[in-house]
Structure formats: C-alpha cells, structure tokens
Coordinates of C-alpha atoms in Angstrom, one line a residue:
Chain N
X1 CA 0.0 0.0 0.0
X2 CA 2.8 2.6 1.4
X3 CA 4.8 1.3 -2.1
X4 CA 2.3 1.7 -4.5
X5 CA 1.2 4.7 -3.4
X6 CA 4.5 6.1 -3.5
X7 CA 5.1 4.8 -7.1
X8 CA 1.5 6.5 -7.9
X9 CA 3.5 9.5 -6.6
X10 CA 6.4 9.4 -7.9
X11 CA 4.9 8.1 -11.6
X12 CA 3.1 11.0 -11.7
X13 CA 6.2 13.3 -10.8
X14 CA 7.7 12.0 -13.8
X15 CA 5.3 12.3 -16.1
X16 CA 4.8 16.2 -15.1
X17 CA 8.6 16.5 -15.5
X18 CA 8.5 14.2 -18.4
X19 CA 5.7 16.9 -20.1
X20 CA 7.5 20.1 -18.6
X21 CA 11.4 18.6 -20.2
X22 CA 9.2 18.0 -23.6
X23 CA 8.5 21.9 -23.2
X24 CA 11.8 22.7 -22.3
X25 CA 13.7 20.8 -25.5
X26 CA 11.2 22.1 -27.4
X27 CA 11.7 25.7 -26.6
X28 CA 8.4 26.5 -25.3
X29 CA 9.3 27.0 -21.8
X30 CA 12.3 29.2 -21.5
X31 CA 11.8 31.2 -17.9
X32 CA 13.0 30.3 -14.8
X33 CA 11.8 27.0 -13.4
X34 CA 11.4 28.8 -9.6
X35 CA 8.1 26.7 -8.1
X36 CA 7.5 24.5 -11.4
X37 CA 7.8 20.8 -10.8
X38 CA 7.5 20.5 -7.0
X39 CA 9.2 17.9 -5.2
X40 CA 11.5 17.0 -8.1
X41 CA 15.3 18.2 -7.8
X42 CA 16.4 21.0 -9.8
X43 CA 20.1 21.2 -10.6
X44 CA 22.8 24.2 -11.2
X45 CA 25.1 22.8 -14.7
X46 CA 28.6 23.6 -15.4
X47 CA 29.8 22.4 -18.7
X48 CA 33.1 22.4 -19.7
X49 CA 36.0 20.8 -21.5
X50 CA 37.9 17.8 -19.5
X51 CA 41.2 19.7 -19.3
X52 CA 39.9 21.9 -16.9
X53 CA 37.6 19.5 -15.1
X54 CA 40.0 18.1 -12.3
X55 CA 40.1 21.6 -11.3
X56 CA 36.7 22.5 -11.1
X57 CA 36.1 19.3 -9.4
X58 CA 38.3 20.1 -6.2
X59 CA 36.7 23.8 -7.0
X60 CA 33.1 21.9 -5.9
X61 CA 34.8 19.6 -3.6
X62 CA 36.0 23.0 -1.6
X63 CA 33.0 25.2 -1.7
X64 CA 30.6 22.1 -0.6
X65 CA 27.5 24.7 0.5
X66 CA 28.0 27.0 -2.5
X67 CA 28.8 23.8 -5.1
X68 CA 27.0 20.6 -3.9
X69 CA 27.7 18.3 -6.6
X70 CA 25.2 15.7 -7.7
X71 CA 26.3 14.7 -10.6
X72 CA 28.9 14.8 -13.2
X73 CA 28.8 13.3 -16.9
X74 CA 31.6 11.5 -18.6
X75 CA 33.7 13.2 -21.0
X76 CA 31.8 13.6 -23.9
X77 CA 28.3 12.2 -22.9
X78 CA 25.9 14.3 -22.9
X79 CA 23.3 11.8 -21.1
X80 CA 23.2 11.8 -17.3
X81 CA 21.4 8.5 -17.0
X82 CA 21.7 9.0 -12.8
X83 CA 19.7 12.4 -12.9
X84 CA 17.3 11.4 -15.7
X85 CA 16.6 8.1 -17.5
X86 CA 16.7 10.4 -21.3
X87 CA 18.2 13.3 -20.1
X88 CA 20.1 15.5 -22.7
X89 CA 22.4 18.1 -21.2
X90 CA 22.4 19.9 -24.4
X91 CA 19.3 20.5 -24.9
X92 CA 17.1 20.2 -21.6
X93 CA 18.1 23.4 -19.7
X94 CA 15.7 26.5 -20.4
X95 CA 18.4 28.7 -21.5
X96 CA 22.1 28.4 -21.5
X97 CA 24.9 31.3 -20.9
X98 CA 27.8 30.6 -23.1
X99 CA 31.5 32.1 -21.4
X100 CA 34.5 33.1 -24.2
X101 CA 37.5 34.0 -22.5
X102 CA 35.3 34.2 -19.2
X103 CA 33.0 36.9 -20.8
X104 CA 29.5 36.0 -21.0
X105 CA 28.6 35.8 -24.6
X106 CA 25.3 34.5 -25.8
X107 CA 22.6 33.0 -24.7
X108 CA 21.2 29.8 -26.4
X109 CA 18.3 27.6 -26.0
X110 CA 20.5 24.8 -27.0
X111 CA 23.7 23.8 -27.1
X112 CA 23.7 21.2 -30.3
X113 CA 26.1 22.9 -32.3
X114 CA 28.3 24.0 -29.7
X115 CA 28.8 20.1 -28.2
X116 CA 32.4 19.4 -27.9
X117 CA 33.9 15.5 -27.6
X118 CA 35.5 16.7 -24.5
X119 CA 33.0 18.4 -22.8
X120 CA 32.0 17.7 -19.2
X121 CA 28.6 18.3 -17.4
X122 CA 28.8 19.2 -14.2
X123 CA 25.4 19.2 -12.0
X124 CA 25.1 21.1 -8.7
X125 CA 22.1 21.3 -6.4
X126 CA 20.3 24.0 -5.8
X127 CA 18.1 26.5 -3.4
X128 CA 15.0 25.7 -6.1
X129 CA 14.7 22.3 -4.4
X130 CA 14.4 23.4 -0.7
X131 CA 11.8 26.1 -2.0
X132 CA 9.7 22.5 -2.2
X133 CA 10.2 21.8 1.6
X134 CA 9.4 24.9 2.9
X135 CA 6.5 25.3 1.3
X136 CA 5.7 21.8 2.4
X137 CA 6.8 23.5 6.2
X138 CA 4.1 25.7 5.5
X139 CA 6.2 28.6 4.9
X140 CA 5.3 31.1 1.9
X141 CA 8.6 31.5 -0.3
X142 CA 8.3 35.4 -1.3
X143 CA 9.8 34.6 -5.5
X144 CA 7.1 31.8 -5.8
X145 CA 4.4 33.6 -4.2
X146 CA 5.0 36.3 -6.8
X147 CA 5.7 34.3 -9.5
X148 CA 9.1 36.1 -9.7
X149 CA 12.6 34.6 -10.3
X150 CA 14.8 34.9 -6.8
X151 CA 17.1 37.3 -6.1
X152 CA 20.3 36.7 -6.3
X153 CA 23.7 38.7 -5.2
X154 CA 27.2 38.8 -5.6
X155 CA 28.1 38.6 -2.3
X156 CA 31.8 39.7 -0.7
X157 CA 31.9 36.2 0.7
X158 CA 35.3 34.5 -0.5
X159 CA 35.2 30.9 -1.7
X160 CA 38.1 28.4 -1.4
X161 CA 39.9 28.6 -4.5
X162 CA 41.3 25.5 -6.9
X163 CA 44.3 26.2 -9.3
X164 CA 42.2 29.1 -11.4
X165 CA 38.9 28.8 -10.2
X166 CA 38.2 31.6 -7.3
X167 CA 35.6 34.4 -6.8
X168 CA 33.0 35.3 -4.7
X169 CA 29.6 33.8 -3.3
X170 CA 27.0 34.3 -5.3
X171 CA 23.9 33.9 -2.6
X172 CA 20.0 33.6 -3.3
X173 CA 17.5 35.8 -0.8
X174 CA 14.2 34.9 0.4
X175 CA 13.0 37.2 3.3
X176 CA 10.8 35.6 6.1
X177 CA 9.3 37.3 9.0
X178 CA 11.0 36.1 12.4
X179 CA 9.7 32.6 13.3
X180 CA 9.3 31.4 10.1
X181 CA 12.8 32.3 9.1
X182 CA 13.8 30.3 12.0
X183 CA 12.0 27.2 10.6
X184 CA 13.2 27.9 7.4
X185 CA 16.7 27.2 8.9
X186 CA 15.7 24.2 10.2
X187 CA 14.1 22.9 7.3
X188 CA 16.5 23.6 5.0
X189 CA 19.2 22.5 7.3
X190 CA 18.2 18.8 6.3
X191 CA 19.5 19.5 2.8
X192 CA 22.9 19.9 2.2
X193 CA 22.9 18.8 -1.4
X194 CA 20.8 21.8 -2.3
X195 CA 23.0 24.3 -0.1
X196 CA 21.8 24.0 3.2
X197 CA 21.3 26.6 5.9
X198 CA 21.4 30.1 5.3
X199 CA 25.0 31.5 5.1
X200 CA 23.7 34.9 6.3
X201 CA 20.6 36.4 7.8
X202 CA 20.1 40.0 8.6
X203 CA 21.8 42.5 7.3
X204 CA 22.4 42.4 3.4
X205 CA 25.5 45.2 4.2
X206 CA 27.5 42.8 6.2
X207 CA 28.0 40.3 3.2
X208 CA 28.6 43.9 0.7
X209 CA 25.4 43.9 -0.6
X210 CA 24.6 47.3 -0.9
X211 CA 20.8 47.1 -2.5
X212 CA 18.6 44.8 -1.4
X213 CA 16.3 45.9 -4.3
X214 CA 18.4 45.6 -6.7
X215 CA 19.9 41.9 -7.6
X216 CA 22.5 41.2 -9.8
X217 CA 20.3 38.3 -11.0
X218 CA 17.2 37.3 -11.0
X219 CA 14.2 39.8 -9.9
X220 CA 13.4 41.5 -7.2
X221 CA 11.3 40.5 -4.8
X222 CA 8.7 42.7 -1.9
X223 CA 10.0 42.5 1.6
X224 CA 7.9 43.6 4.2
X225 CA 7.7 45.4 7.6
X226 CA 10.0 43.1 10.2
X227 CA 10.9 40.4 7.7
X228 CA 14.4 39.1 7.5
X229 CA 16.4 38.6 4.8
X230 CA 18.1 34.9 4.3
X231 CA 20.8 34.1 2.2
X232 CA 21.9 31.2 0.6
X233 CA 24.6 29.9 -0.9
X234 CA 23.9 30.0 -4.9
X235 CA 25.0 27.5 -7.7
X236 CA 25.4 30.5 -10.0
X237 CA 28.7 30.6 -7.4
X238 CA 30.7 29.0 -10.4
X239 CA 29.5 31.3 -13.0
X240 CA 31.7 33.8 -11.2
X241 CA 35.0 31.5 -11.2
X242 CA 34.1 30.9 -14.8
X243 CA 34.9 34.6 -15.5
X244 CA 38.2 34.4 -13.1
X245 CA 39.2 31.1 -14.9
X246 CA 39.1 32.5 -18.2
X247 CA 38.7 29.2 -20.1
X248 CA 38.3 29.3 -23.7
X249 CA 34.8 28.0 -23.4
X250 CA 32.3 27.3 -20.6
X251 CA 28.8 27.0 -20.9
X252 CA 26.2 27.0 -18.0
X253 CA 22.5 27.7 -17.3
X254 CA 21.0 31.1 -16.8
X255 CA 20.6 32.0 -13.4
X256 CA 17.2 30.3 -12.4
X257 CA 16.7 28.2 -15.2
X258 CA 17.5 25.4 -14.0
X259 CA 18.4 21.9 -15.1
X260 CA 14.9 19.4 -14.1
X261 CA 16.3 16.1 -13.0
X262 CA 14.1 13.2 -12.3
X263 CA 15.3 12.6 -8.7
X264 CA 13.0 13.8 -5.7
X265 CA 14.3 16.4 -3.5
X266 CA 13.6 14.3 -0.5
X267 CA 16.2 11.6 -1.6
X268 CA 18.9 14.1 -0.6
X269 CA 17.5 14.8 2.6
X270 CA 18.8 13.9 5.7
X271 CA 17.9 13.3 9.2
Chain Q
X1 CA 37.0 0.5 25.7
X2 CA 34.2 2.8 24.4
X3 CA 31.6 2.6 27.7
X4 CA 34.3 2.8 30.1
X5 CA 35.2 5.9 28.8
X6 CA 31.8 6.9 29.1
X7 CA 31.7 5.9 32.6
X8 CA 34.6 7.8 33.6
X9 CA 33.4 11.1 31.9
X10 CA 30.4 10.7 33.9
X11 CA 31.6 9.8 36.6
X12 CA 33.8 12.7 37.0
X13 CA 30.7 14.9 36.2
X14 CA 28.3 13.6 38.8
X15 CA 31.3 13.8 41.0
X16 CA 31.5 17.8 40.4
X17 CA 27.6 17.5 40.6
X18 CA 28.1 16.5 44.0
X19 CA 30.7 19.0 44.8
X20 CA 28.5 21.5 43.5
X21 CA 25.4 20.0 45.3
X22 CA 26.9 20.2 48.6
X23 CA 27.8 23.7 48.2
X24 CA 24.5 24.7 47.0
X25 CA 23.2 22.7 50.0
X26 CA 25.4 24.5 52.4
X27 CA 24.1 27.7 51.0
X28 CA 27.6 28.4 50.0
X29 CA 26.9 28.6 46.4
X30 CA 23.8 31.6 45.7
X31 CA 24.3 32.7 42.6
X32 CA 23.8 31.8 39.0
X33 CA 24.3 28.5 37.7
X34 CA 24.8 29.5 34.1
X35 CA 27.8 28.4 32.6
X36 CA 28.6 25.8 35.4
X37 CA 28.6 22.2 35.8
X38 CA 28.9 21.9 31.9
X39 CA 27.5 19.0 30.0
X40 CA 24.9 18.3 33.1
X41 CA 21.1 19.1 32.4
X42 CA 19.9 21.8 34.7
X43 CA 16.2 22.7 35.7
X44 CA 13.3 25.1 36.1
X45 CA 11.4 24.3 39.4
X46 CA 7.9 25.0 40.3
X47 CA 5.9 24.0 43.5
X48 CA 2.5 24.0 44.3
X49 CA 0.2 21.9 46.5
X50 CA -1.5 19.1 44.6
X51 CA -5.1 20.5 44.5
X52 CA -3.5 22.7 41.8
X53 CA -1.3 20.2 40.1
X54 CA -3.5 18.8 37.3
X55 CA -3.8 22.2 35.8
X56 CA -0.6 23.3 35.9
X57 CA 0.8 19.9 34.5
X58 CA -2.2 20.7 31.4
X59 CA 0.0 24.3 31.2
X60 CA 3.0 22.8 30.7
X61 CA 1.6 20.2 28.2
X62 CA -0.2 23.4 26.2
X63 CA 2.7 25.3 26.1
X64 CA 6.1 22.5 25.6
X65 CA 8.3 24.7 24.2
X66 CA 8.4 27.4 27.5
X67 CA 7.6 24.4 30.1
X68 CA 9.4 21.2 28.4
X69 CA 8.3 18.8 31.5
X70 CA 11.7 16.9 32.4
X71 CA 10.3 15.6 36.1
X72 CA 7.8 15.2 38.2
X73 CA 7.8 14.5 42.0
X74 CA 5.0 12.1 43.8
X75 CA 3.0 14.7 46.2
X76 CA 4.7 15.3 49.1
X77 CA 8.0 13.7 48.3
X78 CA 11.0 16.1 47.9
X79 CA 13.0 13.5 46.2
X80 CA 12.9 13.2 42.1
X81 CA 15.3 10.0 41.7
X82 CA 14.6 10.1 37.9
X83 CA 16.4 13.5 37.9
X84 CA 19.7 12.5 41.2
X85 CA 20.0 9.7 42.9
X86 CA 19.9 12.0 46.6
X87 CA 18.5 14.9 45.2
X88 CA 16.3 16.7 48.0
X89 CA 14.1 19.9 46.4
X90 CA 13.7 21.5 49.8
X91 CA 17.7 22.2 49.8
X92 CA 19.1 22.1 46.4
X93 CA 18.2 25.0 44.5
X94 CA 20.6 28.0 45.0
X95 CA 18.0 30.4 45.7
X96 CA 14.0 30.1 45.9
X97 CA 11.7 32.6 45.2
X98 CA 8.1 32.0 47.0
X99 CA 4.9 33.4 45.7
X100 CA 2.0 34.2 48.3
X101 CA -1.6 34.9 46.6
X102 CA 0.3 35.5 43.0
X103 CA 2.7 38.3 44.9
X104 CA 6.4 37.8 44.8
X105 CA 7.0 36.9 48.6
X106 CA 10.6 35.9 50.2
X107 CA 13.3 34.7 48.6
X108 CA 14.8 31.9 50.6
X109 CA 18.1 29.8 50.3
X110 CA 15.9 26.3 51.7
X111 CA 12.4 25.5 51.9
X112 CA 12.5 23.0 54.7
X113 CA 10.2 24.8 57.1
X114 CA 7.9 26.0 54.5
X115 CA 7.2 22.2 52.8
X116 CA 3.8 21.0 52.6
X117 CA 3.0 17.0 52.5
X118 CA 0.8 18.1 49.3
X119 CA 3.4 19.5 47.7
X120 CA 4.3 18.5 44.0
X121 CA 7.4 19.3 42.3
X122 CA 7.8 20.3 38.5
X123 CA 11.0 20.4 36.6
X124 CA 11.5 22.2 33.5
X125 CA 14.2 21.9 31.0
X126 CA 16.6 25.0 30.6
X127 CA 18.6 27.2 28.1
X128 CA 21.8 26.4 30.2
X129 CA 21.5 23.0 28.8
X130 CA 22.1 23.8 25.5
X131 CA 24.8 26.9 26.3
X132 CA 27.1 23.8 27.1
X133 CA 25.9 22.4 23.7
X134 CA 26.5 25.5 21.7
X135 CA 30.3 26.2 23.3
X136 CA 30.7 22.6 22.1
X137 CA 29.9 23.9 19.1
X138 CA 32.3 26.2 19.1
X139 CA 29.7 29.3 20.1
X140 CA 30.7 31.7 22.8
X141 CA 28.0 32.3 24.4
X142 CA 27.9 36.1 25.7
X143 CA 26.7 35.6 29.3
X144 CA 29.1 33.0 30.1
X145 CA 31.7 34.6 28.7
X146 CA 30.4 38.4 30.6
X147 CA 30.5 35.7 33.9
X148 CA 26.4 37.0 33.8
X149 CA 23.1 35.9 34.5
X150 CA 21.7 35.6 30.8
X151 CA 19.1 38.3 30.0
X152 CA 15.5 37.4 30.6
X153 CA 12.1 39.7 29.1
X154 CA 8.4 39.8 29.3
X155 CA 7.2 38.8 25.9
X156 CA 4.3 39.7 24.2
X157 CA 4.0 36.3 23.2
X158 CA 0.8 34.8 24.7
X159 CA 1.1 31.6 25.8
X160 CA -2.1 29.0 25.8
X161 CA -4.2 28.6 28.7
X162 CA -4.7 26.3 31.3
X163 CA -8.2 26.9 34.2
X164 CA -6.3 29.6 36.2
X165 CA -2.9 29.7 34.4
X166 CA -2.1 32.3 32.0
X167 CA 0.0 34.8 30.7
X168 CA 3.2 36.0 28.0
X169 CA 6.1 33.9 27.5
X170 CA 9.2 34.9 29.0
X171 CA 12.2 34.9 26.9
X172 CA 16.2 34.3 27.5
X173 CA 18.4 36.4 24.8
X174 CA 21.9 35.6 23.5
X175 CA 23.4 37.9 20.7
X176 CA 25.2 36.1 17.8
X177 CA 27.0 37.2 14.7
X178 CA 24.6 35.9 11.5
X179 CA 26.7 33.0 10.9
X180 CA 26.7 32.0 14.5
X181 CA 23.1 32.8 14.5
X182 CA 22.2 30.4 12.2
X183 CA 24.4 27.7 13.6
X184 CA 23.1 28.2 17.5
X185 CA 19.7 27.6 15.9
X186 CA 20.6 24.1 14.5
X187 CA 22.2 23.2 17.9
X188 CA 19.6 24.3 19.6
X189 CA 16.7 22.2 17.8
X190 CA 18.6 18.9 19.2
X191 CA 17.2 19.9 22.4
X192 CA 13.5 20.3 22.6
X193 CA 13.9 19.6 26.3
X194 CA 15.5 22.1 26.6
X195 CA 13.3 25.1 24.8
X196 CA 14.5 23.7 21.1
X197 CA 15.1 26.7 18.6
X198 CA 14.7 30.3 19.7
X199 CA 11.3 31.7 19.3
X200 CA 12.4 35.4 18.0
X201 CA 15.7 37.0 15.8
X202 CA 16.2 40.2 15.2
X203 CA 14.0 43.3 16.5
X204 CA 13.1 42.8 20.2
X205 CA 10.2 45.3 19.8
X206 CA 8.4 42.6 17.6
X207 CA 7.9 40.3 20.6
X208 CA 6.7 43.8 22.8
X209 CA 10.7 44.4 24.0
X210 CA 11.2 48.3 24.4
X211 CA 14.6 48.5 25.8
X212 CA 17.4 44.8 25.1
X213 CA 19.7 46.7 28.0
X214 CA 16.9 46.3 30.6
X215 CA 16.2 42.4 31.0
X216 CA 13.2 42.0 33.5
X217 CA 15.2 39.1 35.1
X218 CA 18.6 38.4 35.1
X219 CA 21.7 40.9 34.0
X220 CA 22.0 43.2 30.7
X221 CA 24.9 41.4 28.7
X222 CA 27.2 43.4 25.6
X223 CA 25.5 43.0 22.1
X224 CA 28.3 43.9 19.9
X225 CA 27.8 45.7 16.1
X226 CA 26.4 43.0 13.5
X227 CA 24.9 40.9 16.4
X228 CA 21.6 39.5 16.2
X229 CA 20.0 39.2 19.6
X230 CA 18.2 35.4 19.7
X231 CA 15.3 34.9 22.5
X232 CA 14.3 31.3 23.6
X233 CA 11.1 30.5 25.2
X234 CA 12.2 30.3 28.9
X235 CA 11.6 28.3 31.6
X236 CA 11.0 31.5 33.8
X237 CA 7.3 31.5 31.9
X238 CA 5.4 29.9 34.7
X239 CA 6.3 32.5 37.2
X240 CA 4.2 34.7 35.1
X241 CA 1.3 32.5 34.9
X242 CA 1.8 32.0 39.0
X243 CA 1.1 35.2 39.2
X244 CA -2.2 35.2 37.4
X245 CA -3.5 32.0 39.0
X246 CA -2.6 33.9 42.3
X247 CA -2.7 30.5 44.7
X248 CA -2.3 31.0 48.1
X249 CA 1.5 29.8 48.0
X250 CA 3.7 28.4 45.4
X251 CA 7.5 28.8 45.4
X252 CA 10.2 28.7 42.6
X253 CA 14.0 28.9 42.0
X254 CA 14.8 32.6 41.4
X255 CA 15.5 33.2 37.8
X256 CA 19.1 31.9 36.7
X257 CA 19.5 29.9 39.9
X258 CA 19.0 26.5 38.8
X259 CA 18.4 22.8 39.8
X260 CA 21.2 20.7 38.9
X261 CA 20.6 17.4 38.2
X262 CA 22.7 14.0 37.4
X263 CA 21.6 13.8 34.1
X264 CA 23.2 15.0 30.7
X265 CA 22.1 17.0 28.5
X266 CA 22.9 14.6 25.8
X267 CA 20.5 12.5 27.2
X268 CA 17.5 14.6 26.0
X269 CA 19.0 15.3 22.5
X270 CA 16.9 14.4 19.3
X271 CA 18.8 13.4 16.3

C-alpha cells in the first residue's frame, strides 16, 4: 500500500517532469523554473572541456555549501542517466549562458552545435529544491508567491579557491518574518545537497550587498515590515570563477533556469 | 574500551555535581548556575500543593516549548530519583523565590520549614543545557563569557491557557553574529527539552521588547555591532502564569538559579 502509493507518486512526478522537459527541449518553456515541478530536484550545470575538469572538481569539492555536486557526466556524454533516465544536457536546460575567455557571450536555447567531444557536465544542487520543503513546512517563499525569479547577489563572501577557479559567493534571498525564518533554517538544514542553511541572515551590508532591491540576478522581490532577509549559498557561485578562470569556453544555465532532473528532493535529505 | 570511557566522563561529572550539590546545599553557592557544571542538564522548578497540580501539568503540556516537562515528584516527596539519585528539592536549588496569593514573597536559600506534605514538584528543562551544547559547538555564548546571569524579558507572546494559568512567554536572549546565528539555531533544535530553537531574531520590539539593556530578570549582557539578539522560550514563563493564577503559595528557584541534576544533557537530545 505505502509502495504503490508512492510509485503513484512518484509516476506522476515523472510524467509532469516528463511533459515540462518536452517543453523545455522544445523551446516552449524558456523562464525560470522557480516553483515548477514541486518535489523534483532542480540542478545548477557547469559544462566544460575535461582539461579543466579536475580543477573544477576540487573547486566543488572545496566550496561544498556553494557547489553541492550531484552529478557529473563523462567526457563527452551528454546523457546523465543518474539524474534522468533520457536526459540530454544539451538541450534540456531553459536557457544556456555561453562564457568566451570568461566573458558571458550569448545566450542559447540549445547547445547542439556548440557540443564538444571533450566536454564535461557538471550538475550542482540547488536552493530551487528546498523552496519545495518549505512550502511543504508551510512557509510562503516570497519569489514563488510572486511568480518572480529569486534574487540573487554577488556577495563579498570569498570561496576556497582551486588552481584558477576563485571568486566570490554568489547567494540567493528569500525574506521571512522572524519565526518562520527560524523554521526555514531548520528545514532547509536537512538539505545539504541543495545548499543547506542560510549562510547569512540580517543585514544584506554585512556580506557587501549594498541594495537589497536591486539583484544582480534574478528579480526582485517585496519584503515587508520586520521580515528578515536569508541568504543562501547559490549555484550560480561558479559562474563567477568561470569569469576568473578564463577558459576558452564554458557554458552553464542562466541563473534560475535550472536543469529538471528526475530525482526527488527528498532523496537528498537527511535526518 | 568505548563505555568505560563513558563511565569515567560521567563519573567525573556527577562527582562535580556532587561538589556542587553540597555547596548549593550548604548555602555556599547563591548565585547563577549558568555556565557551570557543563555537560549536566539543569532545571526550572515550580511547587505547588497538589489540588492545583492537574492544571498546571495541562499548562505545561499546552505550552512544551516554554515548560518542556523533564520531572515530576510524587505529592509530598521532595525527592525526584529520575532526575539525582539524593536529590532533596527543599535544599538544592541556589536560591528560591516564594509566591504568596500571585505576589512575589521571600526569597529563601531552603524551603524546609515552608514544605507542605501536598506538595508537588515540577522540573522544566533549561537554556543552560544547551549553552554547554552550543560552546561545544564552538559558540561563545555572551553571558558566560560576561561571567552573567543571561538576560530574561516579558514577551508579548501569549502563551495558551490552562483553568487559572495564563500569561506571556518569557524569553532568555543571546546575541550572535549571522553565521553564529544560524548555527546556535541548529544546535539548539537537538534539544527540545531544553526550549528547542529560539522563538524570536532580530527586532526585540516585535515580541513587545522596548529597551534589550533592561532584561526583567537576570543581568544586561554586551550586544556587539552586526549581532543578532536570539530569545528562547524560557523556563521562567510559569512565574508569570503563577502570578495570574494567584494561589495562596507556590514557590520557585529565582531566575538563573537553577536545579542541577545528574543527568546529561545529551540524554535529552533528538537526532
């Protein structure tokens, strides 16, 4: 009974994120995918070529809150059979940023003719999945609510650098008033593959963020009277050691269009 | 290898339990016990003759996180075993506070001539079990480090009802940098049984605080620039509600003056 009512579950979970990935290769859906496909993880991609992928590894592997990995292709492959049974990294992501010479260049729905032999995919949780978990807390997350994309900062936060990979935190804000914001911490504390617990709360000065109002991606979002702001670590993190690096080429998602994966969020949980 | 190294870690703290005990017994030691007899769970008292013991026991049950029952006494016995082996209520708190007709009476150093063979004894968990927690964490907590009581306010926080009982929360405040912040809230939701997370962040006027440098009970302690003050529900909450229920006597520990007892905190920790 528990079992096939959580294959029911989980069937159906796949078939939304089945319909929503058809959308996505398609081209049809190309905005963020903040509160779309509830309960299924949502993932932050790094592609790039092999050379450079020890060092990015070790770059995850020492900036585990702002780079959880969960998954990294093999050279070449496009599939990531772990994340999703037909899952095509070149074509199943919203929108793509291409990097030159760590300048972002342009943005692509696909990346079909920009594939490279070498290239590696590498998937990193993120703060989309624990949106899912508080709002099954009961807690109202402020970017879904108005159907905005989060905000996100660069934040004066240093990461732990590997070879040429360094920069700042990017973080993600969601403001919450007082008690909420300490369940938020609790409930998001049981996630670590999807960043965590807050790495800030309070503030936004404090971590050099000078304009609450005015992200450096993603929207905007209202906060009101006695709310405060949290922030989390964000997988756009690497975007910003992609322009430090300076590789040749680097692709990755645009912030808040994320990669849908066929894994629930609740099989990264723990306690 | 494992156990008897167990046994000798408690065995050296009962030992300093004792010590302590027989101090407190002597009426040599008056003052606080915050910040001493690390590791050991201390307690909130509360007496009252039995006619009146059924609703205060429904308080406690309506209101968990302010009055997290850890033991209670058979009427008229002034020994809790569950709680130390010789523990003896009428001698073993620092300081007691009685309460005639809801006033704030005497404050006494032993109860012996004042026990009643009706009496019933309730201990509450306490914040000082989880200050050890969170120095074990690596947190300095700001009264122990000031050598202070902690600060304790009148909330506005109502708490639910039981026949005669009422009243606001009371609240304990520690001030903590963000990070901090966010890390003595995920220590502190191991211990339910000991107030669990903090109820409040941020602005003290939210929860009806006008002035963070004037506690009601216990001493003012430094909140330095960045800080975040952080209130927990506190075990000084019934005091209030003994007020408002106004029996003809009931007597407490004064605020900060705790009942130590053999057990760890450890004991009580979830997860």
């Amino acid at each position: 009974m528990h079992t096939s009512a959580y294959s029911d579950f989980k069937a159906s979970l796949l078939e939304q994120a089945s319909e929503l990935r058809a959308r996505i290769r398609s081209g049809t859906h190309t905005a963020t995918t903040s509160g779309v496909a509830n309960s299924l993880l949502q993932g932050n991609v790094v592609i790039l070529p092999s050379e450079w992928a020890g060092e990015f590894l070790l770059y995850c592997q020492n900036n585990p809150v702002a780079c959880p990995l969960i998954g990294v292709s093999r050279p070449g492959d496009p599939n990531l059979p772990d994340l999703g049974q037909d899952l095509d990294i070149r074509t199943d992501v919203p929108e793509y940023q291409v990097f030159r010479n760590g300048e972002r260049s342009e943005k692509v729905s696909d990346i079909k003719s920009l594939w490279q032999d070498d290239f590696v995919t590498f998937v990193l949780g993120c703060s989309f999945s624990f949106e899912d978990a508080l709002s099954r807390a009961g807690l109202s997350v402020r970017n879904v609510e108005q159907g905005l994309n989060v905000s996100m900062f660069r934040s004066n936060i240093t990461t732990r650098p590997s070879g040429r990979f360094h920069g700042n935190m990017v973080v993600s804000m969601r403001p919450f008033a007082s008690a909420d914001a300490i369940r938020a911490i609790q409930v998001t504390t049981r996630l670590p593959k999807a960043h965590g617990a807050p790495v800030h709360i309070g503030d936004p000065e404090l971590i050099g963020i000078q304009d609450i109002n005015k992200p450096d991606f993603g929207d905007p979002v209202t906060i009101r009277p006695g709310e405060l702001p949290l922030f989390w670590a964000c997988g756009v993190t690497p975007q910003l050691a992609l322009e430090h690096a300076r590789l040749p080429i680097a692709i990755t998602h645009v912030p808040g269009k994320m990669l849908l994966t066929e894994r629930l969020n609740e099989e990264l949980a723990v306690l």
